[in-house]
Amino acid sequence: DAGITQSPRYKITETGRQVTLMCHQTWSHSYMFWYRQDLGHGLRLIYYSAAADITDKGEVPDGYVVSRSKTENFPLTLESATRSQTSVYFCASSAGIGYGYTFGSGTRLTVV
Amino acid sequence: EDQVTQSPEALRLQEGESSSLNCSYTVSGLRGLFWYRQDPGKGPEFLFTLYSAGEEKEKERLKATLTKKESFLHITAPKPEDSATYLCAVQDVDSWGKLQFGAGTQVVVTP
């Protein structure tokens, strides 16, 4: 199916564990983004990518790592999860500058 | 630094009671202003893009307008299915395609 897919939908992990959130899009969009959404803070940009092998930090990158070896995939890794990283994570893609985003359904991550 | 402020934070409407949501923004140069709708447990869904002051877009009961400092989302004769959080976002000319989001307005429409 065409679109943008995030997995897993829900994840519970322990403090200190490494966890990877997956994002896959089928449009060959150049731009991909990772946001987190928290009550009181709205959507905040973690990392973004303008093309394969080109990534850059957003507003709240600390504790996160991304890679983009293929245009269609943009995984987000929490190297050592902390309780403050409990959040809903959204991946999005865009055809380019001047275009809006299409969002995935989100991953609800709980760090205990 | 780009800033986006949405008001009110929450809005409760009777079915058929029209109202407007406000999005005030500060950017060095506006490339586009975007409106999204978000239902609980789902990702934001694109509604409109506005590029220049004076521009208007409509979709069913929703109409978005843009000035140099703010945008309005007008909801005409809302129905319960219009209940959602409405998000506004701006794209600065210097932002490399990134969007800066406001905190959203939660709209509840009661029958």
Short mmCIF file of N, CA and C in Angstrom, two decimals, chain B residues 24-92:
data_model
loop_
_atom_site.label_atom_id
_atom_site.label_comp_id
_atom_site.label_asym_id
_atom_site.label_seq_id
_atom_site.Cartn_x
_atom_site.Cartn_y
_atom_site.Cartn_z
N SER B 24 -1.24 33.00 14.88
CA SER B 24 -0.34 34.13 14.70
C SER B 24 1.08 33.62 14.52
N TYR B 25 1.82 34.23 13.62
CA TYR B 25 3.15 33.69 13.35
C TYR B 25 4.18 34.81 13.20
N THR B 26 5.43 34.41 13.46
CA THR B 26 6.58 35.29 13.24
C THR B 26 7.63 34.49 12.51
N VAL B 27 7.97 34.94 11.32
CA VAL B 27 9.01 34.30 10.51
C VAL B 27 9.84 35.38 9.84
N SER B 28 11.04 35.00 9.39
CA SER B 28 11.85 35.98 8.65
C SER B 28 11.28 36.16 7.25
N GLY B 29 10.76 35.09 6.69
CA GLY B 29 10.10 35.15 5.39
C GLY B 29 9.21 33.92 5.25
N LEU B 30 7.97 34.13 4.90
CA LEU B 30 7.03 33.00 4.87
C LEU B 30 7.07 32.31 3.51
N ARG B 31 7.38 31.01 3.54
CA ARG B 31 7.28 30.22 2.32
C ARG B 31 5.88 29.60 2.21
N GLY B 32 5.32 29.22 3.35
CA GLY B 32 3.98 28.65 3.34
C GLY B 32 3.43 28.50 4.74
N LEU B 33 2.11 28.55 4.85
CA LEU B 33 1.44 28.29 6.13
C LEU B 33 0.50 27.11 5.91
N PHE B 34 0.54 26.17 6.83
CA PHE B 34 -0.14 24.90 6.66
C PHE B 34 -1.13 24.68 7.80
N TRP B 35 -2.30 24.15 7.47
CA TRP B 35 -3.27 23.73 8.47
C TRP B 35 -3.43 22.22 8.40
N TYR B 36 -3.45 21.62 9.60
CA TYR B 36 -3.65 20.18 9.73
C TYR B 36 -4.77 19.92 10.72
N ARG B 37 -5.39 18.78 10.56
CA ARG B 37 -6.38 18.28 11.52
C ARG B 37 -5.81 17.02 12.14
N GLN B 38 -5.95 16.89 13.47
CA GLN B 38 -5.47 15.68 14.14
C GLN B 38 -6.57 15.09 15.01
N ASP B 39 -6.91 13.85 14.74
CA ASP B 39 -7.86 13.11 15.58
C ASP B 39 -7.09 12.34 16.63
N PRO B 40 -7.73 12.05 17.77
CA PRO B 40 -7.04 11.35 18.86
C PRO B 40 -6.44 10.03 18.39
N GLY B 41 -5.17 9.81 18.74
CA GLY B 41 -4.50 8.56 18.40
C GLY B 41 -4.06 8.45 16.96
N LYS B 42 -4.13 9.54 16.22
CA LYS B 42 -3.75 9.51 14.81
C LYS B 42 -2.74 10.59 14.49
N GLY B 43 -2.09 10.46 13.33
CA GLY B 43 -1.19 11.49 12.88
C GLY B 43 -1.94 12.66 12.28
N PRO B 44 -1.32 13.84 12.26
CA PRO B 44 -1.97 15.00 11.64
C PRO B 44 -2.28 14.73 10.17
N GLU B 45 -3.42 15.28 9.74
CA GLU B 45 -3.88 15.12 8.37
C GLU B 45 -3.91 16.48 7.71
N PHE B 46 -3.29 16.58 6.55
CA PHE B 46 -3.17 17.85 5.85
C PHE B 46 -4.53 18.40 5.42
N LEU B 47 -4.72 19.71 5.63
CA LEU B 47 -5.93 20.39 5.18
C LEU B 47 -5.64 21.39 4.06
N PHE B 48 -4.79 22.39 4.37
CA PHE B 48 -4.57 23.49 3.44
C PHE B 48 -3.12 23.97 3.48
N THR B 49 -2.69 24.56 2.37
CA THR B 49 -1.47 25.36 2.33
C THR B 49 -1.83 26.74 1.80
N LEU B 50 -1.33 27.78 2.47
CA LEU B 50 -1.50 29.16 2.02
C LEU B 50 -0.12 29.75 1.82
N TYR B 51 0.07 30.47 0.72
CA TYR B 51 1.41 30.94 0.39
C TYR B 51 1.58 32.45 0.48
N SER B 52 0.49 33.21 0.30
CA SER B 52 0.65 34.66 0.29
C SER B 52 -0.56 35.33 0.92
N ALA B 53 -0.30 36.51 1.47
CA ALA B 53 -1.36 37.28 2.13
C ALA B 53 -2.51 37.53 1.17
N GLY B 54 -3.73 37.34 1.69
CA GLY B 54 -4.92 37.51 0.87
C GLY B 54 -5.44 36.21 0.29
N GLU B 55 -4.65 35.18 0.36
CA GLU B 55 -5.06 33.89 -0.19
C GLU B 55 -6.09 33.23 0.72
N GLU B 56 -7.03 32.52 0.12
CA GLU B 56 -8.06 31.79 0.85
C GLU B 56 -8.19 30.39 0.24
N LYS B 57 -8.48 29.40 1.10
CA LYS B 57 -8.73 28.04 0.64
C LYS B 57 -9.95 27.51 1.38
N GLU B 58 -10.75 26.70 0.70
CA GLU B 58 -11.95 26.15 1.32
C GLU B 58 -12.03 24.66 1.10
N LYS B 59 -12.60 23.99 2.10
CA LYS B 59 -12.87 22.56 2.01
C LYS B 59 -14.05 22.25 2.89
N GLU B 60 -15.14 21.92 2.28
CA GLU B 60 -16.38 21.62 3.00
C GLU B 60 -16.72 22.78 3.94
N ARG B 61 -16.75 22.57 5.24
CA ARG B 61 -17.15 23.61 6.19
C ARG B 61 -15.98 24.45 6.69
N LEU B 62 -14.79 24.20 6.17
CA LEU B 62 -13.58 24.88 6.61
C LEU B 62 -13.11 25.88 5.56
N LYS B 63 -12.68 27.05 6.04
CA LYS B 63 -12.10 28.06 5.16
C LYS B 63 -10.91 28.67 5.87
N ALA B 64 -9.76 28.66 5.21
CA ALA B 64 -8.54 29.23 5.77
C ALA B 64 -8.19 30.51 5.02
N THR B 65 -7.76 31.51 5.81
CA THR B 65 -7.35 32.79 5.25
C THR B 65 -5.99 33.17 5.81
N LEU B 66 -5.29 34.08 5.09
CA LEU B 66 -3.93 34.43 5.49
C LEU B 66 -3.70 35.93 5.35
N THR B 67 -3.11 36.51 6.40
CA THR B 67 -2.60 37.87 6.33
C THR B 67 -1.09 37.80 6.57
N LYS B 68 -0.45 38.97 6.64
CA LYS B 68 1.01 38.97 6.84
C LYS B 68 1.42 38.56 8.25
N LYS B 69 0.48 38.56 9.18
CA LYS B 69 0.82 38.25 10.56
C LYS B 69 0.08 37.05 11.13
N GLU B 70 -1.03 36.66 10.48
CA GLU B 70 -1.84 35.60 11.05
C GLU B 70 -2.69 34.89 10.01
N SER B 71 -3.19 33.75 10.44
CA SER B 71 -4.11 32.99 9.61
C SER B 71 -5.32 32.63 10.45
N PHE B 72 -6.46 32.52 9.80
CA PHE B 72 -7.68 32.11 10.48
C PHE B 72 -8.23 30.86 9.80
N LEU B 73 -8.74 29.98 10.64
CA LEU B 73 -9.47 28.82 10.13
C LEU B 73 -10.92 28.99 10.59
N HIS B 74 -11.79 29.25 9.62
CA HIS B 74 -13.20 29.47 9.91
C HIS B 74 -13.94 28.15 9.76
N ILE B 75 -14.74 27.83 10.76
CA ILE B 75 -15.55 26.62 10.71
C ILE B 75 -17.01 27.06 10.64
N THR B 76 -17.64 26.79 9.52
CA THR B 76 -19.01 27.24 9.28
C THR B 76 -19.98 26.10 9.53
N ALA B 77 -20.98 26.38 10.37
CA ALA B 77 -22.02 25.39 10.69
C ALA B 77 -21.41 24.03 11.00
N PRO B 78 -20.55 23.96 12.03
CA PRO B 78 -19.83 22.71 12.30
C PRO B 78 -20.75 21.56 12.68
N LYS B 79 -20.24 20.36 12.40
CA LYS B 79 -20.91 19.13 12.79
C LYS B 79 -20.03 18.39 13.78
N PRO B 80 -20.58 17.45 14.53
CA PRO B 80 -19.77 16.70 15.51
C PRO B 80 -18.52 16.07 14.90
N GLU B 81 -18.59 15.67 13.64
CA GLU B 81 -17.41 15.06 13.01
C GLU B 81 -16.28 16.05 12.75
N ASP B 82 -16.52 17.33 12.96
CA ASP B 82 -15.47 18.34 12.87
C ASP B 82 -14.65 18.44 14.15
N SER B 83 -15.06 17.69 15.17
CA SER B 83 -14.32 17.67 16.43
C SER B 83 -12.93 17.08 16.19
N ALA B 84 -11.90 17.82 16.58
CA ALA B 84 -10.51 17.42 16.36
C ALA B 84 -9.62 18.50 16.93
N THR B 85 -8.32 18.26 16.91
CA THR B 85 -7.34 19.32 17.19
C THR B 85 -6.84 19.84 15.86
N TYR B 86 -6.86 21.16 15.71
CA TYR B 86 -6.41 21.79 14.47
C TYR B 86 -5.05 22.44 14.72
N LEU B 87 -4.09 22.04 13.89
CA LEU B 87 -2.72 22.50 14.02
C LEU B 87 -2.36 23.44 12.88
N CYS B 88 -1.65 24.48 13.23
CA CYS B 88 -1.12 25.43 12.26
C CYS B 88 0.39 25.29 12.24
N ALA B 89 1.01 25.43 11.09
CA ALA B 89 2.46 25.34 10.98
C ALA B 89 2.95 26.30 9.91
N VAL B 90 4.17 26.82 10.10
CA VAL B 90 4.76 27.71 9.12
C VAL B 90 6.05 27.13 8.60
N GLN B 91 6.33 27.45 7.35
CA GLN B 91 7.61 27.09 6.75
C GLN B 91 8.32 28.39 6.36
N ASP B 92 9.45 28.61 6.99
CA ASP B 92 10.25 29.80 6.74
C ASP B 92 11.07 29.60 5.46
#
